[in-house]
Amino acid sequence: GIDMERAADQTDVLIVGGGPAGLCAAIKFKQLCNDAGVDWRVTLIEKAGTPGAHTLSGAVLEPRALNELLPDWKEMGAPITNAVKSDSMTLLTSSLSIPLPVLPKSPADNHGNYIVRLG
């Protein structure tokens, strides 16, 4: 067999996966613990070398959920600084490039969103 050392630890809540959902779950659970005046130990495990390392790059972040989870994220120095400046859509054919309109409030309208690297 393989000779390896295994770590053992005690935790109250274990979250598997350090992507956006796992990180949000850990943050929200600790916020609820703080509100209730309890100190539960939350452990997050991730198979990648760092949390979020297996997620998307060049993603568009709609910040509504982040505003609800961490209302002061800008003041906390979150590395989210690249606001979407413009949107464009193009229909590509085998021989043409046809610009399409981006309608306000449509899913393609990214006004108020940010370009982020998640990983």
PDB file of C-alpha atoms in Angstrom, residues 10-109:
ATOM      1  CA  GLN A  10     -12.169  18.660  14.678  1.00  0.00           C
ATOM      2  CA  THR A  11     -14.796  20.963  13.200  1.00  0.00           C
ATOM      3  CA  ASP A  12     -18.434  21.830  13.710  1.00  0.00           C
ATOM      4  CA  VAL A  13     -19.233  22.401  10.031  1.00  0.00           C
ATOM      5  CA  LEU A  14     -17.305  21.042   7.048  1.00  0.00           C
ATOM      6  CA  ILE A  15     -17.748  22.623   3.624  1.00  0.00           C
ATOM      7  CA  VAL A  16     -16.312  20.712   0.673  1.00  0.00           C
ATOM      8  CA  GLY A  17     -15.213  22.910  -2.235  1.00  0.00           C
ATOM      9  CA  GLY A  18     -13.644  26.356  -2.215  1.00  0.00           C
ATOM     10  CA  GLY A  19     -15.449  27.754  -5.236  1.00  0.00           C
ATOM     11  CA  PRO A  20     -17.872  30.682  -5.066  1.00  0.00           C
ATOM     12  CA  ALA A  21     -20.703  28.621  -3.509  1.00  0.00           C
ATOM     13  CA  GLY A  22     -18.493  27.020  -0.841  1.00  0.00           C
ATOM     14  CA  LEU A  23     -16.882  30.319   0.098  1.00  0.00           C
ATOM     15  CA  CYS A  24     -20.285  32.031   0.305  1.00  0.00           C
ATOM     16  CA  ALA A  25     -21.664  29.200   2.438  1.00  0.00           C
ATOM     17  CA  ALA A  26     -18.748  29.499   4.890  1.00  0.00           C
ATOM     18  CA  ILE A  27     -19.047  33.290   5.117  1.00  0.00           C
ATOM     19  CA  LYS A  28     -22.843  33.242   5.559  1.00  0.00           C
ATOM     20  CA  PHE A  29     -22.686  30.486   8.193  1.00  0.00           C
ATOM     21  CA  LYS A  30     -20.115  32.458  10.230  1.00  0.00           C
ATOM     22  CA  GLN A  31     -22.266  35.598   9.908  1.00  0.00           C
ATOM     23  CA  LEU A  32     -25.263  33.643  11.268  1.00  0.00           C
ATOM     24  CA  CYS A  33     -23.102  32.289  14.109  1.00  0.00           C
ATOM     25  CA  ASN A  34     -21.975  35.813  14.995  1.00  0.00           C
ATOM     26  CA  ASP A  35     -25.588  37.048  14.942  1.00  0.00           C
ATOM     27  CA  ALA A  36     -26.592  34.172  17.256  1.00  0.00           C
ATOM     28  CA  GLY A  37     -23.619  34.730  19.571  1.00  0.00           C
ATOM     29  CA  VAL A  38     -22.140  31.281  19.005  1.00  0.00           C
ATOM     30  CA  ASP A  39     -18.643  30.367  17.880  1.00  0.00           C
ATOM     31  CA  TRP A  40     -18.827  27.283  15.684  1.00  0.00           C
ATOM     32  CA  ARG A  41     -15.685  26.180  13.883  1.00  0.00           C
ATOM     33  CA  VAL A  42     -16.168  26.117  10.111  1.00  0.00           C
ATOM     34  CA  THR A  43     -13.651  24.244   7.965  1.00  0.00           C
ATOM     35  CA  LEU A  44     -13.518  24.479   4.188  1.00  0.00           C
ATOM     36  CA  ILE A  45     -11.544  21.922   2.202  1.00  0.00           C
ATOM     37  CA  GLU A  46     -10.500  22.383  -1.424  1.00  0.00           C
ATOM     38  CA  LYS A  47      -8.669  19.975  -3.709  1.00  0.00           C
ATOM     39  CA  ALA A  48      -6.877  22.785  -5.567  1.00  0.00           C
ATOM     40  CA  GLY A  49      -3.815  24.520  -4.149  1.00  0.00           C
ATOM     41  CA  THR A  50      -5.856  27.623  -3.236  1.00  0.00           C
ATOM     42  CA  PRO A  51      -9.577  28.328  -2.789  1.00  0.00           C
ATOM     43  CA  GLY A  52     -11.239  29.048  -6.116  1.00  0.00           C
ATOM     44  CA  ALA A  53      -8.333  27.826  -8.240  1.00  0.00           C
ATOM     45  CA  HIS A  54     -10.577  25.612 -10.382  1.00  0.00           C
ATOM     46  CA  THR A  55     -13.139  28.260 -11.303  1.00  0.00           C
ATOM     47  CA  LEU A  56     -13.617  30.607 -14.235  1.00  0.00           C
ATOM     48  CA  SER A  57     -11.394  33.334 -15.574  1.00  0.00           C
ATOM     49  CA  GLY A  58     -12.764  36.433 -17.273  1.00  0.00           C
ATOM     50  CA  ALA A  59     -16.189  36.079 -15.681  1.00  0.00           C
ATOM     51  CA  VAL A  60     -18.788  38.826 -15.411  1.00  0.00           C
ATOM     52  CA  LEU A  61     -19.909  39.330 -11.815  1.00  0.00           C
ATOM     53  CA  GLU A  62     -23.369  40.733 -11.130  1.00  0.00           C
ATOM     54  CA  PRO A  63     -22.746  42.092  -7.595  1.00  0.00           C
ATOM     55  CA  ARG A  64     -26.253  41.832  -6.098  1.00  0.00           C
ATOM     56  CA  ALA A  65     -25.511  38.638  -4.096  1.00  0.00           C
ATOM     57  CA  LEU A  66     -22.122  40.008  -3.001  1.00  0.00           C
ATOM     58  CA  ASN A  67     -23.817  43.228  -1.821  1.00  0.00           C
ATOM     59  CA  GLU A  68     -26.235  41.135   0.262  1.00  0.00           C
ATOM     60  CA  LEU A  69     -23.527  38.845   1.677  1.00  0.00           C
ATOM     61  CA  LEU A  70     -20.865  41.502   2.369  1.00  0.00           C
ATOM     62  CA  PRO A  71     -22.415  44.989   2.076  1.00  0.00           C
ATOM     63  CA  ASP A  72     -19.047  46.681   2.737  1.00  0.00           C
ATOM     64  CA  TRP A  73     -17.027  44.589   0.256  1.00  0.00           C
ATOM     65  CA  LYS A  74     -15.645  47.692  -1.488  1.00  0.00           C
ATOM     66  CA  GLU A  75     -14.417  49.194   1.799  1.00  0.00           C
ATOM     67  CA  MET A  76     -12.911  45.811   2.746  1.00  0.00           C
ATOM     68  CA  GLY A  77     -10.615  46.092  -0.280  1.00  0.00           C
ATOM     69  CA  ALA A  78     -12.115  43.267  -2.342  1.00  0.00           C
ATOM     70  CA  PRO A  79     -10.116  42.874  -5.569  1.00  0.00           C
ATOM     71  CA  ILE A  80     -13.142  43.707  -7.712  1.00  0.00           C
ATOM     72  CA  THR A  81     -12.330  46.927  -9.510  1.00  0.00           C
ATOM     73  CA  ASN A  82     -12.916  46.387 -13.236  1.00  0.00           C
ATOM     74  CA  ALA A  83     -16.395  47.741 -13.898  1.00  0.00           C
ATOM     75  CA  VAL A  84     -17.943  46.854 -17.251  1.00  0.00           C
ATOM     76  CA  LYS A  85     -17.517  49.920 -19.442  1.00  0.00           C
ATOM     77  CA  SER A  86     -19.405  48.811 -22.541  1.00  0.00           C
ATOM     78  CA  ASP A  87     -21.221  45.867 -24.080  1.00  0.00           C
ATOM     79  CA  SER A  88     -21.291  44.652 -27.651  1.00  0.00           C
ATOM     80  CA  MET A  89     -22.745  41.661 -29.445  1.00  0.00           C
ATOM     81  CA  THR A  90     -21.939  40.438 -32.918  1.00  0.00           C
ATOM     82  CA  LEU A  91     -23.509  37.779 -35.089  1.00  0.00           C
ATOM     83  CA  LEU A  92     -20.729  35.967 -36.920  1.00  0.00           C
ATOM     84  CA  THR A  93     -21.408  34.119 -40.143  1.00  0.00           C
ATOM     85  CA  SER A  94     -18.921  32.428 -42.440  1.00  0.00           C
ATOM     86  CA  SER A  95     -18.421  35.713 -44.303  1.00  0.00           C
ATOM     87  CA  LEU A  96     -20.017  38.541 -42.276  1.00  0.00           C
ATOM     88  CA  SER A  97     -19.796  40.235 -38.912  1.00  0.00           C
ATOM     89  CA  ILE A  98     -23.154  41.823 -38.046  1.00  0.00           C
ATOM     90  CA  PRO A  99     -23.394  44.100 -34.988  1.00  0.00           C
ATOM     91  CA  LEU A 100     -26.450  43.433 -32.807  1.00  0.00           C
ATOM     92  CA  PRO A 101     -28.077  45.824 -30.319  1.00  0.00           C
ATOM     93  CA  VAL A 102     -27.692  45.223 -26.586  1.00  0.00           C
ATOM     94  CA  LEU A 103     -31.084  46.041 -25.097  1.00  0.00           C
ATOM     95  CA  PRO A 104     -31.141  47.692 -21.663  1.00  0.00           C
ATOM     96  CA  LYS A 105     -32.114  45.328 -18.827  1.00  0.00           C
ATOM     97  CA  SER A 106     -31.554  42.290 -21.065  1.00  0.00           C
ATOM     98  CA  PRO A 107     -29.235  39.443 -19.945  1.00  0.00           C
ATOM     99  CA  ALA A 108     -26.571  40.848 -22.291  1.00  0.00           C
ATOM    100  CA  ASP A 109     -26.673  44.269 -20.583  1.00  0.00           C
TER     101      ASP A 109
END
